[in-house]
Amino acid sequence: MRFRPVPVTLPGRERSDAAAILADIRRDVDEAILEAIGDMPARSLRLADAMRYAATSGGKRFRAALTVTVTQMLGGTRSMALRAAAAIECVHAQSLVHDDLPCMDNDDLRRGRPTAHRQFDEATALLAGDALLALAFDILADPRTHHHAGVRAELVLRLARSVGQDGLAGGQMMDLYPSEIISSAELIACLAGKTGSLIRYAVEAGILLGHADDQCNAGLLSFAQDLGLLFQLQDDLLDAVGDERVVGKALGKDAAKNRKNAVSVLGAEGAAQEAQRLLASCAKALEPFGDRAACLLELARFAARRTL
Amino acid sequence: MRFRPVPVTLPGRERSDAAAILADIRRDVDEAILEAIGDMPARSLRLADAMRYAATSGGKRFRAALTVTVTQMLGGTRSMALRAAAAIECVHAQSLVHDDLPCMDNDDLRRGRPTAHRQFDEATALLAGDALLALAFDILADPRTHHHAGVRAELVLRLARSVGQDGLAGGQMMDLYPSEIISSAELIACLAGKTGSLIRYAVEAGILLGHADDQCNAGLLSFAQDLGLLFQLQDDLLDAVGDERVVGKALGKDAAKNRKNAVSVLGAEGAAQEAQRLLASCAKALEPFGDRAACLLELARFAARRTL
């Protein structure tokens, strides 16, 4: 029996302006990424082309939107948030480029276009990924991202941890080499690493760039944790029941490779229920912010009902 | 006619304690790397194994020795220098792991042992490289590396630039896709990026961790620049005329792939002469430091006469 996707909803007003928030961010963050990649003729033009192709070809910019929205909600500066957002999208693009390589998922399609190694070649895709990861740290450590070196160093430290063993790379390894018996707890750890880590970091970067007191901070970190899991649950649901033409990448991969994910462990209904619970928890964590959190709540709702 | 390698030498006393300096650093830097990789059971054990395999299996530790030697020469703290040195060796290991992959050089042997993707598999090697790169930034941004956030942010910024488009990744791309007509100037740019950038950074990190005034700084930066080129020239000479059993990796690759390098452009004799000139320039840059620079000069001599 195939599960029919039911958009997760919250009671109360349902505004549909997440798309507007995301479109608005996309333009600005693309500009910030292109500026960071730069245009120096002494460099390898092919490498720069591949970096631009990977990092600015569509994408929802959900992570970028989180950083900018949280920063602005806390009274921080949008231009700084856009730089941090650009760094996060560079890391996201790097993880996708490496994930798509033949030795990993061997994907031909990403965001509705040929994957980077299809458009260029494997070596170029590999090096473009490495260069994008380096560029992310370059952006964050640059004084233009924040005038306090302490904030820059902290942005770097947390990003490094979101990318390494306890983050993206660790999550992808657990995906490739899952334990024989996967418990719900192990699944959560894997989801938290694979996608959750960068979603969580996107919120954390906003906290660092805004002016949050410790209490706000704790509430937002709990929001970030839940949102990361919610986002990955929805990814797994889309992999199981989504429309490839809408999502713009190959689906059904986890089932085809007999890979454990939220749907195979919890069932589609169970995963959807868990997503609903997480969205409610996100909304609760934002309550103290009242109307100021309207955009952020919109983004959480988007994560729960997204079809791509 | 095959060129016979002649060790480049400087007039004056010739002490052979570079080996002792390197052996001494190796033990300490390996310890710092292993501590940074850590041993948390919740993580992917396979990923950590591959990271340890790639980052602590031999290697000359030449870059690490530069950082520690420069830091100590300038009155900085050895334990901090060892952390920065560990970060640099993680980046170096990452670049080798990715460079050895089938889509790049497709090498089976590295430091006399199977390359990471041979010992594990391609996906594991790819992710171990990514995680090592992230770990390098993690180490540098950690307060244990330096108490001033400004120094940490600067260490990060310069490393990111040594790794990205203007550094390792850019140099590797120029190697893979050389211009049709390669001039000596282009060759220098490529060499400077590919290997020179990380050698130069190793000295820069020492300058940041030590207490250099601007004049010392300028002299050491010129030393770093020359040493980076010297090191790569010797690499190209070894590729042309070295002994695989001593070097511990496949040689003759540039010639086999018809790849431009210092030897193919300058000739073996020309490259050796250029190496001799660079060593003399390194020695001159160190003159103002007198005896304090003895170890550093030893390392430069090692770079010029190394057979592995």
Coordinates of C-alpha atoms in Angstrom, one line a residue:
Chain A
M1 CA 0.0 0.0 0.0
R2 CA 1.4 3.4 -0.9
F3 CA 1.0 6.1 1.6
R4 CA -0.7 9.2 0.3
P5 CA 1.2 12.3 1.4
V6 CA -0.9 14.5 3.7
P7 CA 0.5 18.0 4.2
V8 CA 1.2 18.5 7.9
T9 CA -0.7 21.5 9.1
L10 CA -1.1 23.5 12.3
P11 CA -4.4 24.8 13.6
G12 CA -4.8 28.5 13.2
R13 CA -4.1 30.9 10.4
E14 CA -2.2 29.4 7.5
R15 CA -0.4 31.9 5.4
S16 CA 1.4 30.8 2.3
D17 CA 4.1 33.4 2.1
A18 CA 7.0 31.0 2.8
A19 CA 7.5 31.0 -1.0
A20 CA 7.9 34.8 -1.0
I21 CA 10.4 34.7 1.9
L22 CA 12.5 32.1 0.1
A23 CA 12.4 33.8 -3.3
D24 CA 13.4 37.1 -1.6
I25 CA 16.4 35.4 0.1
R26 CA 17.4 33.5 -3.0
R27 CA 18.2 36.5 -5.0
D28 CA 20.4 38.1 -2.3
V29 CA 22.2 34.9 -1.2
D30 CA 23.0 34.1 -4.8
E31 CA 24.6 37.5 -5.2
A32 CA 26.6 36.9 -2.0
I33 CA 27.8 33.5 -3.2
L34 CA 28.8 34.8 -6.6
E35 CA 30.7 37.7 -5.0
A36 CA 32.5 35.2 -2.8
I37 CA 33.5 32.9 -5.6
G38 CA 34.7 36.0 -7.4
D39 CA 36.0 36.5 -10.9
M40 CA 39.8 36.5 -10.9
P41 CA 41.3 35.7 -14.3
A42 CA 44.5 34.1 -12.8
R43 CA 42.3 31.3 -11.3
S44 CA 41.1 28.2 -12.9
L45 CA 38.0 29.3 -14.8
R46 CA 36.7 25.7 -15.0
L47 CA 36.8 25.4 -11.2
A48 CA 35.0 28.7 -10.7
D49 CA 32.4 27.6 -13.3
A50 CA 31.8 24.4 -11.5
M51 CA 31.5 26.1 -8.1
R52 CA 29.0 28.6 -9.5
Y53 CA 27.0 25.8 -11.2
A54 CA 26.8 23.8 -8.0
A55 CA 26.2 26.6 -5.6
T56 CA 23.8 28.9 -7.5
S57 CA 21.6 26.7 -9.6
G58 CA 18.2 26.8 -7.9
G59 CA 17.8 25.1 -4.6
K60 CA 15.2 26.2 -2.0
R61 CA 17.6 28.3 0.1
F62 CA 15.8 27.0 3.1
R63 CA 18.9 27.1 5.3
A64 CA 19.8 30.6 4.1
A65 CA 16.3 31.8 4.9
L66 CA 16.6 30.4 8.4
T67 CA 19.8 32.3 9.1
V68 CA 18.5 35.6 7.7
T69 CA 15.1 35.2 9.4
V70 CA 16.6 34.4 12.8
T71 CA 19.2 37.1 12.6
Q72 CA 16.6 39.8 11.7
M73 CA 14.1 38.5 14.3
L74 CA 16.8 39.1 17.0
G75 CA 17.8 42.6 15.7
G76 CA 20.9 41.6 13.8
T77 CA 22.2 42.9 10.5
R78 CA 20.8 41.5 7.3
S79 CA 24.0 41.9 5.2
M80 CA 26.0 40.0 7.7
A81 CA 23.4 37.3 7.8
L82 CA 23.5 37.0 4.1
R83 CA 27.2 36.3 4.2
A84 CA 26.8 33.6 6.7
A85 CA 23.8 32.2 4.7
A86 CA 26.0 32.2 1.6
A87 CA 28.6 30.1 3.5
I88 CA 26.0 27.7 4.7
E89 CA 24.6 27.3 1.1
C90 CA 28.2 26.6 -0.1
V91 CA 28.5 23.8 2.4
H92 CA 25.1 22.5 1.4
A93 CA 26.1 22.5 -2.2
Q94 CA 29.4 20.8 -1.5
S95 CA 27.6 18.0 0.4
L96 CA 25.2 17.5 -2.5
V97 CA 28.0 17.5 -5.2
H98 CA 30.0 14.9 -3.2
D99 CA 26.9 12.9 -2.4
D100 CA 25.9 12.7 -6.1
L101 CA 29.3 11.3 -7.2
P102 CA 29.4 7.8 -8.7
C103 CA 31.1 6.4 -5.6
M104 CA 28.3 7.7 -3.4
D105 CA 24.7 7.9 -4.8
N106 CA 25.7 8.1 -8.4
D107 CA 23.0 10.6 -9.3
D108 CA 22.4 12.2 -12.7
L109 CA 19.9 14.8 -11.7
R110 CA 19.9 17.5 -9.1
R111 CA 17.5 20.4 -8.8
G112 CA 16.2 19.4 -12.2
R113 CA 19.6 19.7 -14.0
P114 CA 22.5 17.4 -14.6
T115 CA 24.6 16.8 -11.4
A116 CA 28.0 18.6 -11.3
H117 CA 30.0 15.5 -12.3
R118 CA 27.6 15.0 -15.3
Q119 CA 27.9 18.6 -16.4
F120 CA 31.7 18.8 -15.9
D121 CA 33.5 15.6 -14.8
E122 CA 34.2 13.7 -11.6
A123 CA 37.5 15.3 -10.8
T124 CA 36.1 18.8 -11.4
A125 CA 33.1 18.1 -9.2
L126 CA 35.3 16.7 -6.4
L127 CA 37.6 19.7 -6.4
A128 CA 34.7 22.2 -6.7
G129 CA 33.2 20.6 -3.6
D130 CA 36.5 20.9 -1.7
A131 CA 36.8 24.5 -2.9
L132 CA 33.2 25.3 -1.8
L133 CA 33.8 23.9 1.6
A134 CA 37.0 26.0 2.0
L135 CA 35.1 29.0 0.7
A136 CA 32.5 28.7 3.4
F137 CA 35.1 29.0 6.1
D138 CA 36.8 31.9 4.1
I139 CA 33.5 33.8 4.2
L140 CA 32.8 33.2 7.9
A141 CA 36.3 34.1 9.0
D142 CA 36.3 37.3 7.0
P143 CA 35.9 40.5 9.0
R144 CA 33.0 41.6 6.7
T145 CA 30.9 38.8 8.2
H146 CA 31.1 40.2 11.8
H147 CA 33.3 42.9 13.4
H148 CA 33.9 40.7 16.5
A149 CA 36.6 38.1 15.8
G150 CA 35.0 36.1 18.7
V151 CA 31.7 35.8 16.7
R152 CA 33.6 34.8 13.5
A153 CA 35.7 32.1 15.3
E154 CA 32.5 30.7 16.9
L155 CA 30.7 30.7 13.5
V156 CA 33.6 28.7 12.1
L157 CA 33.9 26.3 15.0
R158 CA 30.2 25.4 15.0
L159 CA 30.1 25.0 11.2
A160 CA 33.2 22.7 11.3
R161 CA 31.4 20.5 13.8
S162 CA 28.2 20.5 11.7
V163 CA 30.2 19.2 8.7
G164 CA 32.6 16.7 10.3
Q165 CA 32.2 13.4 12.1
D166 CA 29.3 14.5 14.2
G167 CA 27.6 16.3 11.3
L168 CA 27.2 15.8 7.6
A169 CA 30.1 13.4 6.9
G170 CA 29.3 11.3 10.0
G171 CA 25.6 11.1 9.0
Q172 CA 26.4 10.1 5.4
M173 CA 28.7 7.4 6.7
M174 CA 25.9 6.0 9.0
D175 CA 23.6 6.1 5.9
L176 CA 26.1 4.1 3.9
Y177 CA 27.0 1.7 6.7
P178 CA 24.0 1.4 9.0
S179 CA 24.1 -0.8 12.0
E180 CA 22.5 -4.2 11.6
I181 CA 19.8 -3.4 14.1
I182 CA 18.7 0.2 13.8
S183 CA 16.8 1.5 16.8
S184 CA 14.7 4.6 16.7
A185 CA 17.4 6.3 18.8
E186 CA 20.1 5.4 16.2
L187 CA 17.8 6.6 13.5
I188 CA 17.4 10.0 15.2
A189 CA 21.2 10.3 15.6
C190 CA 21.7 9.6 11.9
L191 CA 19.0 12.0 10.8
A192 CA 20.3 14.6 13.1
G193 CA 23.7 14.3 11.6
K194 CA 22.8 14.0 8.0
T195 CA 20.5 16.9 7.4
G196 CA 19.6 18.1 10.9
S197 CA 23.1 19.4 11.6
L198 CA 23.2 22.0 8.9
I199 CA 19.6 23.1 9.5
R200 CA 20.4 23.4 13.2
Y201 CA 23.6 25.4 12.3
A202 CA 21.6 27.8 10.1
V203 CA 19.5 28.8 13.2
E204 CA 22.6 28.9 15.4
A205 CA 24.4 31.2 13.0
G206 CA 21.3 33.5 13.2
I207 CA 21.5 33.4 17.0
L208 CA 25.2 34.3 17.0
L209 CA 24.6 37.2 14.5
G210 CA 21.5 38.5 16.4
H211 CA 21.5 39.6 19.9
A212 CA 19.8 36.7 21.8
D213 CA 19.8 36.4 25.6
D214 CA 20.3 33.0 27.1
Q215 CA 16.6 32.3 27.5
C216 CA 15.8 33.1 23.8
N217 CA 18.8 31.1 22.9
A218 CA 17.7 27.9 24.6
G219 CA 14.2 28.1 23.0
L220 CA 15.6 28.7 19.6
L221 CA 18.1 25.8 19.9
S222 CA 15.3 23.5 20.8
F223 CA 13.4 24.9 17.7
A224 CA 16.5 24.2 15.6
Q225 CA 16.8 20.7 16.8
D226 CA 13.2 19.8 16.1
L227 CA 13.2 21.6 12.7
G228 CA 16.3 19.6 11.6
L229 CA 14.5 16.3 12.3
L230 CA 11.3 17.5 10.8
F231 CA 13.1 18.5 7.6
Q232 CA 14.7 15.1 7.2
L233 CA 11.5 13.2 8.0
Q234 CA 9.9 15.1 5.2
D235 CA 12.8 14.3 2.9
D236 CA 12.4 10.6 3.7
L237 CA 8.6 10.9 3.0
L238 CA 9.3 12.6 -0.3
D239 CA 11.8 9.9 -1.2
A240 CA 9.1 7.3 -0.6
V241 CA 6.0 9.1 -2.1
G242 CA 7.2 12.3 -3.8
D243 CA 7.0 13.3 -7.5
E244 CA 10.4 13.3 -9.2
R245 CA 9.3 16.0 -11.6
V246 CA 8.5 18.3 -8.8
V247 CA 11.4 17.4 -6.5
G248 CA 14.0 17.6 -9.3
K249 CA 16.1 14.6 -8.3
A250 CA 15.8 10.8 -8.4
L251 CA 13.5 9.4 -5.7
G252 CA 12.8 6.0 -4.2
K253 CA 16.5 5.6 -3.6
D254 CA 16.4 4.5 0.0
A255 CA 13.9 1.7 -0.8
A256 CA 15.8 0.6 -3.9
K257 CA 19.0 0.4 -1.9
N258 CA 17.2 -1.2 1.1
R259 CA 18.5 1.8 3.1
K260 CA 17.0 2.4 6.5
N261 CA 15.3 5.8 6.8
A262 CA 12.5 7.3 8.8
V263 CA 9.8 5.7 6.6
S264 CA 11.3 2.2 6.6
V265 CA 11.7 2.3 10.4
L266 CA 8.6 4.2 11.5
G267 CA 6.4 3.5 8.5
A268 CA 5.0 6.4 6.4
E269 CA 2.1 7.0 8.8
G270 CA 4.4 6.9 11.8
A271 CA 6.9 9.3 10.1
A272 CA 4.0 11.7 9.2
Q273 CA 2.7 11.6 12.8
E274 CA 6.2 12.3 14.1
A275 CA 6.5 15.2 11.7
Q276 CA 3.2 16.6 13.0
R277 CA 4.5 16.3 16.6
L278 CA 7.8 18.1 15.7
L279 CA 5.9 20.9 14.0
A280 CA 3.8 21.4 17.0
S281 CA 6.9 21.4 19.2
C282 CA 8.6 24.0 16.8
A283 CA 5.5 26.2 17.2
K284 CA 5.6 25.9 20.9
A285 CA 9.3 26.9 21.1
L286 CA 8.5 30.1 19.1
E287 CA 5.5 31.2 21.3
P288 CA 7.6 33.5 23.5
F289 CA 8.6 35.5 20.4
G290 CA 4.9 36.2 19.5
D291 CA 4.4 37.9 16.2
R292 CA 8.1 38.5 15.8
A293 CA 8.5 34.8 15.0
A294 CA 5.8 34.8 12.2
C295 CA 8.3 34.4 9.4
L296 CA 10.2 31.7 11.2
L297 CA 7.0 29.8 11.9
E298 CA 6.1 30.1 8.3
L299 CA 9.4 28.4 7.4
A300 CA 8.7 25.6 9.8
R301 CA 5.3 25.1 8.2
F302 CA 7.0 25.1 4.8
A303 CA 9.4 22.3 6.0
A304 CA 6.4 20.2 7.0
R305 CA 4.3 20.6 3.9
R306 CA 7.0 21.0 1.2
T307 CA 6.7 18.9 -1.9
L308 CA 10.3 19.6 -3.1
Chain B
M1 CA 69.2 10.8 -21.1
R2 CA 68.1 10.5 -17.5
F3 CA 69.1 13.2 -15.2
R4 CA 71.1 12.0 -12.1
P5 CA 69.7 13.7 -9.0
V6 CA 72.3 15.8 -7.2
P7 CA 71.4 16.9 -3.7
V8 CA 71.2 20.6 -3.6
T9 CA 73.7 21.9 -1.0
L10 CA 74.7 25.1 0.6
P11 CA 78.2 26.1 1.4
G12 CA 79.0 26.1 5.1
R13 CA 78.3 23.5 7.8
E14 CA 76.0 20.7 6.8
R15 CA 74.3 19.2 9.8
S16 CA 72.0 16.3 9.2
D17 CA 69.6 16.8 12.1
A18 CA 66.5 17.6 10.0
A19 CA 65.6 13.9 10.4
A20 CA 65.7 14.4 14.2
I21 CA 63.6 17.5 14.1
L22 CA 61.0 15.7 11.9
A23 CA 60.9 12.6 14.0
D24 CA 60.5 14.7 17.1
I25 CA 57.5 16.6 15.6
R26 CA 55.9 13.5 14.2
R27 CA 55.3 11.8 17.6
D28 CA 53.7 15.0 19.0
V29 CA 51.7 16.0 16.0
D30 CA 50.3 12.4 15.6
E31 CA 49.2 12.6 19.2
A32 CA 47.5 16.0 18.5
I33 CA 45.7 14.6 15.4
L34 CA 44.5 11.5 17.2
E35 CA 43.2 13.6 20.1
A36 CA 41.3 15.8 17.6
I37 CA 39.8 12.9 15.7
G38 CA 38.7 11.6 19.1
D39 CA 37.1 8.4 20.1
M40 CA 33.4 8.9 20.6
P41 CA 31.4 5.6 20.3
A42 CA 28.3 7.3 19.0
R43 CA 30.2 8.3 15.8
S44 CA 30.8 6.2 12.7
L45 CA 33.8 4.0 13.7
R46 CA 34.6 3.4 10.1
L47 CA 34.9 7.1 9.3
A48 CA 37.2 7.7 12.3
D49 CA 39.3 4.7 11.2
A50 CA 39.7 6.1 7.7
M51 CA 40.5 9.5 9.1
R52 CA 43.2 8.1 11.4
Y53 CA 44.6 5.9 8.6
A54 CA 44.9 8.9 6.2
A55 CA 46.2 11.4 8.7
T56 CA 48.6 9.5 10.9
S57 CA 50.2 6.8 8.6
G58 CA 53.7 8.1 8.2
G59 CA 54.3 11.2 6.2
K60 CA 57.3 13.5 6.6
R61 CA 55.5 16.0 8.8
F62 CA 57.4 18.7 7.0
R63 CA 54.6 21.2 7.2
A64 CA 54.0 20.5 10.9
A65 CA 57.7 20.9 11.5
L66 CA 57.7 24.3 9.8
T67 CA 54.8 25.6 12.0
V68 CA 56.3 24.4 15.2
T69 CA 59.8 25.6 14.3
V70 CA 58.7 29.1 13.3
T71 CA 56.5 29.5 16.3
Q72 CA 59.2 28.5 18.7
M73 CA 61.8 30.6 16.9
L74 CA 59.5 33.6 17.5
G75 CA 58.9 32.8 21.1
G76 CA 55.4 31.3 20.8
T77 CA 54.0 28.3 22.6
R78 CA 54.8 24.8 21.3
S79 CA 51.5 23.2 22.4
M80 CA 49.5 25.8 20.4
A81 CA 51.8 25.3 17.4
L82 CA 51.2 21.5 17.6
R83 CA 47.5 22.1 17.3
A84 CA 47.9 24.3 14.3
A85 CA 50.4 21.8 12.9
A86 CA 47.8 19.0 13.4
A87 CA 45.2 21.1 11.4
I88 CA 47.7 21.6 8.6
E89 CA 48.5 17.9 8.4
C90 CA 44.8 17.1 8.3
V91 CA 44.4 19.3 5.3
H92 CA 47.5 17.8 3.7
A93 CA 46.1 14.3 4.3
Q94 CA 42.7 15.4 2.8
S95 CA 44.3 16.7 -0.3
L96 CA 46.3 13.4 -0.7
V97 CA 43.2 11.2 -0.1
H98 CA 41.1 13.1 -2.7
D99 CA 44.1 13.4 -5.1
D100 CA 44.6 9.6 -5.0
L101 CA 40.9 8.8 -5.9
P102 CA 40.3 7.0 -9.2
C103 CA 38.7 10.1 -10.7
M104 CA 41.9 12.0 -10.0
D105 CA 45.3 10.3 -10.0
N106 CA 44.0 6.8 -9.3
D107 CA 46.9 5.8 -7.1
D108 CA 47.2 2.5 -5.2
L109 CA 50.1 3.4 -3.1
R110 CA 50.8 6.3 -0.7
R111 CA 53.5 6.5 1.9
G112 CA 54.3 2.9 1.1
R113 CA 50.8 1.6 2.1
P114 CA 47.5 1.2 0.1
T115 CA 45.8 4.5 -0.5
A116 CA 42.7 5.2 1.6
H117 CA 40.2 4.2 -1.1
R118 CA 42.1 0.9 -1.6
Q119 CA 42.2 0.2 2.1
F120 CA 38.6 1.2 2.7
D121 CA 36.5 2.2 -0.4
E122 CA 35.9 5.3 -2.5
A123 CA 32.9 6.6 -0.6
T124 CA 34.7 6.2 2.8
A125 CA 37.8 7.9 1.4
L126 CA 35.8 10.8 0.0
L127 CA 34.0 11.4 3.3
A128 CA 37.1 10.9 5.4
G129 CA 38.7 13.7 3.3
D130 CA 35.7 16.0 3.8
A131 CA 35.7 15.3 7.5
L132 CA 39.5 15.9 7.8
L133 CA 39.1 19.3 6.1
A134 CA 36.3 20.2 8.5
L135 CA 38.4 18.9 11.4
A136 CA 41.3 21.3 10.5
F137 CA 39.0 24.3 10.8
D138 CA 37.5 22.8 14.0
I139 CA 41.0 22.6 15.5
L140 CA 42.0 26.2 14.5
A141 CA 38.8 27.8 15.7
D142 CA 39.0 26.1 19.1
P143 CA 40.1 28.4 22.0
R144 CA 42.7 25.8 22.9
T145 CA 44.7 26.8 19.8
H146 CA 45.0 30.4 20.8
H147 CA 43.4 32.6 23.5
H148 CA 42.9 35.5 21.1
A149 CA 39.9 35.0 18.9
G150 CA 41.5 37.4 16.4
V151 CA 44.4 35.0 15.9
R152 CA 42.1 32.0 15.5
A153 CA 39.9 33.8 12.9
E154 CA 43.1 34.8 11.0
L155 CA 44.5 31.2 11.1
V156 CA 41.1 30.0 9.7
L157 CA 40.9 32.7 7.0
R158 CA 44.4 32.1 5.7
L159 CA 44.0 28.3 5.7
A160 CA 40.7 28.6 3.8
R161 CA 42.5 30.7 1.2
S162 CA 45.4 28.2 1.0
V163 CA 42.9 25.4 0.3
G164 CA 40.4 27.0 -2.1
Q165 CA 40.6 28.5 -5.6
D166 CA 43.9 30.2 -5.1
G167 CA 45.4 27.3 -3.2
L168 CA 45.3 23.5 -3.3
A169 CA 42.1 23.0 -5.2
G170 CA 43.0 25.7 -7.8
G171 CA 46.5 24.2 -8.2
Q172 CA 45.1 20.7 -8.8
M173 CA 42.7 22.0 -11.4
M174 CA 45.5 23.8 -13.3
D175 CA 47.4 20.5 -13.1
L176 CA 44.4 18.6 -14.6
Y177 CA 43.5 21.3 -17.2
P178 CA 46.7 23.1 -18.0
S179 CA 46.7 26.0 -20.5
E180 CA 47.8 25.0 -24.0
I181 CA 50.9 27.1 -23.8
I182 CA 52.4 27.1 -20.4
S183 CA 54.8 29.9 -19.6
S184 CA 57.3 29.8 -16.8
A185 CA 55.0 32.4 -15.0
E186 CA 52.0 30.1 -15.3
L187 CA 54.0 27.2 -14.1
I188 CA 55.1 29.2 -11.0
A189 CA 51.5 30.1 -10.3
C190 CA 50.4 26.4 -10.6
L191 CA 53.3 25.2 -8.3
A192 CA 52.6 28.0 -5.9
G193 CA 49.0 26.9 -5.6
K194 CA 49.4 23.2 -5.6
T195 CA 52.0 22.6 -3.0
G196 CA 53.4 26.0 -2.2
S197 CA 50.2 27.3 -0.6
L198 CA 50.2 24.9 2.3
I199 CA 54.0 25.1 2.8
R200 CA 53.6 28.9 2.9
Y201 CA 50.6 28.6 5.2
A202 CA 52.6 26.4 7.6
V203 CA 55.1 29.3 8.0
E204 CA 52.4 31.9 8.2
A205 CA 50.7 30.0 11.0
G206 CA 54.0 30.0 12.9
I207 CA 54.2 33.8 12.4
L208 CA 50.7 34.2 13.8
L209 CA 51.3 32.1 16.8
G210 CA 54.7 33.6 17.5
H211 CA 55.4 37.2 18.2
A212 CA 56.8 38.6 15.0
D213 CA 57.3 42.3 14.3
D214 CA 56.5 43.5 10.7
Q215 CA 60.1 43.3 9.6
C216 CA 60.6 39.7 10.7
N217 CA 57.2 39.0 9.2
A218 CA 58.2 40.2 5.7
G219 CA 61.4 38.2 5.7
L220 CA 59.7 35.0 6.8
L221 CA 57.0 35.4 4.2
S222 CA 59.6 35.7 1.5
F223 CA 61.2 32.6 2.9
A224 CA 57.9 30.8 2.9
Q225 CA 57.2 31.7 -0.7
D226 CA 60.6 30.4 -1.9
L227 CA 60.4 27.3 0.2
G228 CA 57.0 26.4 -1.2
L229 CA 58.4 26.5 -4.7
L230 CA 61.6 24.7 -3.8
F231 CA 59.6 21.9 -2.2
Q232 CA 57.4 21.5 -5.3
L233 CA 60.4 21.6 -7.7
Q234 CA 62.0 18.8 -5.7
D235 CA 58.7 16.9 -5.9
D236 CA 58.8 17.2 -9.7
L237 CA 62.4 16.1 -9.8
L238 CA 61.6 13.1 -7.6
D239 CA 58.6 12.3 -9.9
A240 CA 61.1 12.3 -12.8
V241 CA 64.1 10.6 -11.3
G242 CA 63.2 9.3 -7.8
D243 CA 63.1 5.8 -6.4
E244 CA 59.5 4.5 -5.9
R245 CA 60.6 2.2 -3.0
V246 CA 62.1 5.1 -1.1
V247 CA 59.4 7.7 -2.0
G248 CA 56.6 5.3 -1.2
K249 CA 54.2 6.2 -4.0
A250 CA 54.0 5.8 -7.8
L251 CA 56.4 8.0 -9.7
G252 CA 56.8 9.1 -13.3
K253 CA 53.2 10.1 -13.4
D254 CA 53.6 13.5 -14.9
A255 CA 55.6 12.2 -17.8
A256 CA 53.2 9.3 -18.3
K257 CA 50.2 11.6 -18.4
N258 CA 52.2 14.2 -20.5
R259 CA 51.5 16.6 -17.7
K260 CA 53.5 19.8 -17.5
N261 CA 55.6 20.2 -14.5
A262 CA 58.9 22.0 -13.5
V263 CA 61.0 19.3 -15.1
S264 CA 59.1 19.2 -18.4
V265 CA 59.1 23.0 -18.7
L266 CA 62.6 23.8 -17.3
G267 CA 64.3 20.5 -17.9
A268 CA 65.8 18.5 -15.0
E269 CA 69.0 20.5 -15.0
G270 CA 67.1 23.8 -15.1
A271 CA 64.8 22.7 -12.3
A272 CA 67.7 21.7 -10.2
Q273 CA 69.4 25.0 -10.8
E274 CA 66.2 26.8 -9.9
A275 CA 66.0 24.8 -6.7
Q276 CA 69.6 25.8 -5.8
R277 CA 68.8 29.4 -6.4
L278 CA 65.7 29.2 -4.2
L279 CA 67.6 27.5 -1.4
A280 CA 70.2 30.3 -1.4
S281 CA 67.3 32.8 -1.3
C282 CA 65.8 31.0 1.7
A283 CA 69.1 31.1 3.5
K284 CA 69.4 34.8 2.8
A285 CA 65.9 35.6 4.1
L286 CA 66.9 33.8 7.4
E287 CA 70.1 35.7 7.9
P288 CA 68.7 38.4 10.2
F289 CA 67.6 35.7 12.6
G290 CA 71.2 34.3 13.0
D291 CA 71.5 31.1 15.0
R292 CA 67.9 31.3 16.1
A293 CA 67.0 30.2 12.5
A294 CA 69.3 27.1 12.5
C295 CA 66.5 24.6 12.7
L296 CA 64.5 26.4 10.0
L297 CA 67.5 26.5 7.7
E298 CA 67.9 22.8 8.3
L299 CA 64.4 22.2 7.2
A300 CA 64.9 24.2 4.0
R301 CA 68.1 22.2 3.3
F302 CA 66.0 19.0 3.8
A303 CA 63.4 20.3 1.3
A304 CA 66.2 20.7 -1.2
R305 CA 68.0 17.4 -0.7
R306 CA 65.1 15.1 0.2
T307 CA 64.7 11.8 -1.5
L308 CA 61.2 11.2 -0.3

